[in-house]
CSV table of C-alpha atoms in Angstrom, one decimal:
chain,number,residue,atom,x,y,z
A,1497,MET,CA,-0.6,38.1,-14.3
A,1498,ARG,CA,0.9,35.4,-16.5
A,1499,GLN,CA,3.6,35.0,-14.0
A,1500,SER,CA,1.3,34.5,-11.1
A,1501,LYS,CA,-0.5,32.0,-13.0
A,1502,ARG,CA,2.5,29.9,-13.8
A,1503,ALA,CA,3.6,30.3,-9.9
A,1504,LEU,CA,0.0,29.0,-8.8
A,1505,ALA,CA,0.3,25.9,-11.3
A,1506,LEU,CA,3.7,25.3,-9.9
A,1507,SER,CA,2.6,25.5,-6.4
A,1508,VAL,CA,-0.6,23.2,-7.0
A,1509,THR,CA,1.7,20.7,-8.7
A,1510,LEU,CA,4.3,20.6,-5.9
A,1511,GLY,CA,1.6,20.4,-3.2
A,1512,ALA,CA,-0.1,17.3,-5.0
A,1513,PHE,CA,2.9,15.6,-5.6
A,1514,SER,CA,3.9,16.1,-2.0
A,1515,LEU,CA,0.6,14.9,-0.8
A,1516,LEU,CA,1.2,11.7,-3.0
A,1517,THR,CA,4.4,11.3,-1.4
A,1518,ILE,CA,3.1,11.6,2.0
A,1519,VAL,CA,0.3,9.1,1.6
A,1520,GLY,CA,2.8,6.8,-0.1
A,1521,CYS,CA,5.1,7.0,2.8
A,1522,SER,CA,2.4,6.3,5.4
A,1523,SER,CA,1.8,2.7,4.6
A,1524,PRO,CA,2.6,0.3,7.4
A,1525,ASN,CA,6.0,-1.1,8.0
A,1526,PRO,CA,6.7,-3.9,5.3
A,1527,TYR,CA,8.5,-5.9,7.7
A,1528,GLY,CA,5.6,-7.2,9.8
A,1529,ASP,CA,7.3,-5.9,13.1
A,1530,ALA,CA,5.4,-2.8,13.4
A,1531,TYR,CA,2.3,-2.6,15.4
A,1532,GLY,CA,-0.5,0.3,15.5
A,1533,ALA,CA,-1.5,1.6,18.7
A,1534,ALA,CA,-4.7,-0.3,18.6
A,1535,ASP,CA,-2.4,-3.4,18.4
A,1536,THR,CA,-0.8,-2.9,21.8
A,1537,ARG,CA,-2.3,-4.4,25.0
A,1538,THR,CA,-4.6,-6.9,23.0
A,1539,ILE,CA,-4.6,-10.4,23.5
A,1540,GLN,CA,-3.7,-12.6,20.7
A,1541,GLN,CA,-4.3,-16.2,20.0
A,1542,VAL,CA,-1.0,-18.1,19.3
A,1543,TYR,CA,-0.8,-21.0,17.0
A,1544,TYR,CA,2.3,-23.2,15.8
A,1545,GLY,CA,2.6,-24.7,12.6
A,1546,THR,CA,4.8,-25.4,9.5
A,1547,VAL,CA,5.1,-23.6,6.1
A,1548,ILE,CA,4.0,-26.0,3.4
A,1549,LYS,CA,4.0,-23.1,0.8
A,1550,ALA,CA,5.5,-19.7,0.3
A,1551,GLU,CA,4.6,-17.7,-3.0
A,1552,PRO,CA,5.5,-14.1,-3.8
A,1553,VAL,CA,2.6,-11.8,-4.2
A,1554,THR,CA,1.9,-8.1,-5.0
A,1555,ILE,CA,-0.3,-6.4,-2.5
A,1556,ASP,CA,-2.4,-3.9,-4.0
A,1557,ALA,CA,-3.3,-1.1,-1.8
A,1558,SER,CA,-4.1,1.3,-4.4
A,1559,ASP,CA,-7.6,1.8,-3.4
A,1560,GLN,CA,-6.4,3.9,-0.6
A,1561,ASN,CA,-4.4,6.2,-2.8
A,1562,ASN,CA,-6.4,6.4,-6.1
A,1563,ALA,CA,-9.0,8.9,-5.1
A,1564,ILE,CA,-6.1,11.3,-3.9
A,1565,GLY,CA,-4.1,10.6,-7.1
A,1566,THR,CA,-7.2,11.2,-9.4
A,1567,VAL,CA,-8.2,14.3,-7.6
A,1568,ALA,CA,-4.7,15.9,-7.7
A,1569,GLY,CA,-4.1,14.7,-11.3
A,1570,ALA,CA,-7.5,16.2,-12.4
A,1571,ALA,CA,-6.9,19.7,-10.7
A,1572,ILE,CA,-3.3,19.9,-12.0
A,1573,GLY,CA,-4.4,18.8,-15.7
A,1574,GLY,CA,-7.2,21.4,-15.5
A,1575,ILE,CA,-5.1,24.1,-14.4
A,1576,LEU,CA,-2.5,23.4,-17.0
A,1577,GLY,CA,-5.0,22.7,-19.7
A,1578,SER,CA,-6.7,26.1,-18.9
A,1579,LYS,CA,-3.4,27.9,-20.0
A,1580,VAL,CA,-4.1,26.6,-23.6
A,1581,GLY,CA,-5.9,28.9,-26.0
A,1582,GLY,CA,-8.5,31.4,-25.0
A,1583,GLY,CA,-12.2,31.6,-24.4
A,1584,SER,CA,-14.0,28.3,-25.3
A,1585,GLY,CA,-10.8,26.4,-26.5
A,1586,SER,CA,-9.4,27.1,-23.0
A,1587,ASP,CA,-12.3,25.6,-21.4
A,1588,ILE,CA,-12.1,22.5,-23.5
A,1589,ALA,CA,-8.4,22.3,-23.0
A,1590,ALA,CA,-9.1,22.6,-19.3
A,1591,ILE,CA,-11.6,19.7,-19.3
A,1592,GLY,CA,-9.3,17.5,-21.5
A,1593,GLY,CA,-6.5,18.3,-19.3
A,1594,GLY,CA,-8.6,17.6,-16.1
A,1595,LEU,CA,-9.5,14.1,-17.7
A,1596,LEU,CA,-5.9,13.2,-18.8
A,1597,GLY,CA,-4.6,14.6,-15.5
A,1598,GLY,CA,-7.1,12.4,-13.5
A,1599,TYR,CA,-6.2,9.4,-15.4
A,1600,ALA,CA,-2.3,9.9,-14.8
A,1601,GLY,CA,-2.8,10.7,-11.3
A,1602,SER,CA,-4.8,7.5,-10.7
A,1603,LYS,CA,-2.2,5.4,-12.5
A,1604,ALA,CA,0.5,7.0,-10.5
A,1605,ALA,CA,-1.2,6.6,-7.2
A,1606,GLY,CA,-1.8,2.8,-7.9
A,1607,THR,CA,1.9,2.2,-8.6
A,1608,LEU,CA,2.6,3.9,-5.0
A,1609,GLY,CA,0.1,1.5,-3.5
A,1610,GLU,CA,1.9,-1.6,-4.5
A,1611,SER,CA,4.1,-3.7,-2.3
A,1612,ASN,CA,5.5,-7.2,-2.4
A,1613,GLY,CA,4.0,-9.7,-0.2
A,1614,VAL,CA,4.1,-13.4,0.4
A,1615,ASN,CA,1.3,-15.9,0.5
A,1616,LEU,CA,2.2,-18.5,3.3
A,1617,THR,CA,0.0,-21.9,3.4
A,1618,ILE,CA,0.8,-23.4,6.9
A,1619,ARG,CA,0.0,-26.6,8.5
A,1620,LEU,CA,-0.9,-25.9,12.0
A,1621,ASP,CA,0.2,-28.4,14.6
A,1622,SER,CA,-3.5,-29.2,15.1
A,1623,GLY,CA,-3.4,-30.4,11.5
A,1624,GLU,CA,-5.8,-27.7,10.2
A,1625,VAL,CA,-4.2,-26.0,6.9
A,1626,ILE,CA,-4.5,-22.1,6.6
A,1627,ALA,CA,-3.2,-19.4,4.3
A,1628,ILE,CA,-2.1,-15.9,5.4
A,1629,VAL,CA,-0.8,-13.0,3.0
A,1630,GLN,CA,1.5,-10.4,4.5
A,1631,GLU,CA,3.7,-7.7,3.4
A,1632,ALA,CA,7.3,-9.4,2.5
A,1633,ASN,CA,10.1,-8.8,4.9
A,1634,PRO,CA,13.7,-9.3,3.1
A,1635,ASN,CA,15.2,-9.9,6.6
A,1636,MET,CA,12.5,-12.7,7.0
A,1637,ILE,CA,12.3,-15.2,4.3
A,1638,PHE,CA,10.1,-18.1,4.8
A,1639,GLN,CA,10.9,-21.5,3.3
A,1640,VAL,CA,8.9,-24.6,3.1
A,1641,GLY,CA,9.4,-26.9,6.3
A,1642,GLN,CA,10.1,-23.9,8.3
A,1643,ALA,CA,8.5,-23.8,11.7
A,1644,VAL,CA,6.4,-20.7,12.5
A,1645,GLN,CA,4.1,-19.0,15.0
A,1646,VAL,CA,0.9,-17.5,13.9
A,1647,ASN,CA,-0.5,-14.8,16.1
A,1648,VAL,CA,-4.0,-14.0,15.6
A,1649,ASP,CA,-6.1,-11.0,16.8
A,1650,GLY,CA,-9.8,-11.2,15.6
A,1651,ASN,CA,-9.6,-11.6,11.9
A,1652,THR,CA,-6.0,-10.4,11.4
A,1653,ALA,CA,-2.9,-12.6,11.7
A,1654,ARG,CA,0.8,-12.3,11.5
A,1655,VAL,CA,3.3,-15.1,10.9
A,1656,VAL,CA,6.8,-15.0,12.5
A,1657,PRO,CA,9.6,-17.5,12.6
A,1658,ARG,CA,9.5,-19.9,15.6
């Protein structure tokens, strides 16, 4: 019986970490050259301009991952906590383990949801100044004075070198 509880706890732990890994890997391509199915066959407005400021930023997508991390961490912590003691002591340990596991899972998921980005301020050829934040591409480093193309589709935009 004790062996099967350990096997169950290990199975739940591995499953939760696998789920977190899959969620972390399912983020969009960080290079700005990946398009979702909804992006195909759409008309985009194209504007031309010049980069007047480029600054690194951290993009925090942890809101998407936090719920999964919190639930998985709480489940794992609760299961592991329930193994401590017996009777009401086991119940208290399970609650404490669940709370600590939920907190740890939330923090781990938050870290998975971060990526490097760039905040680009662009003076369009029309004279208008706009700013766009997008994920950083190590193969596409923007410099002040660089000519760029801005592709706009509704409320989303993508900046690429011209």
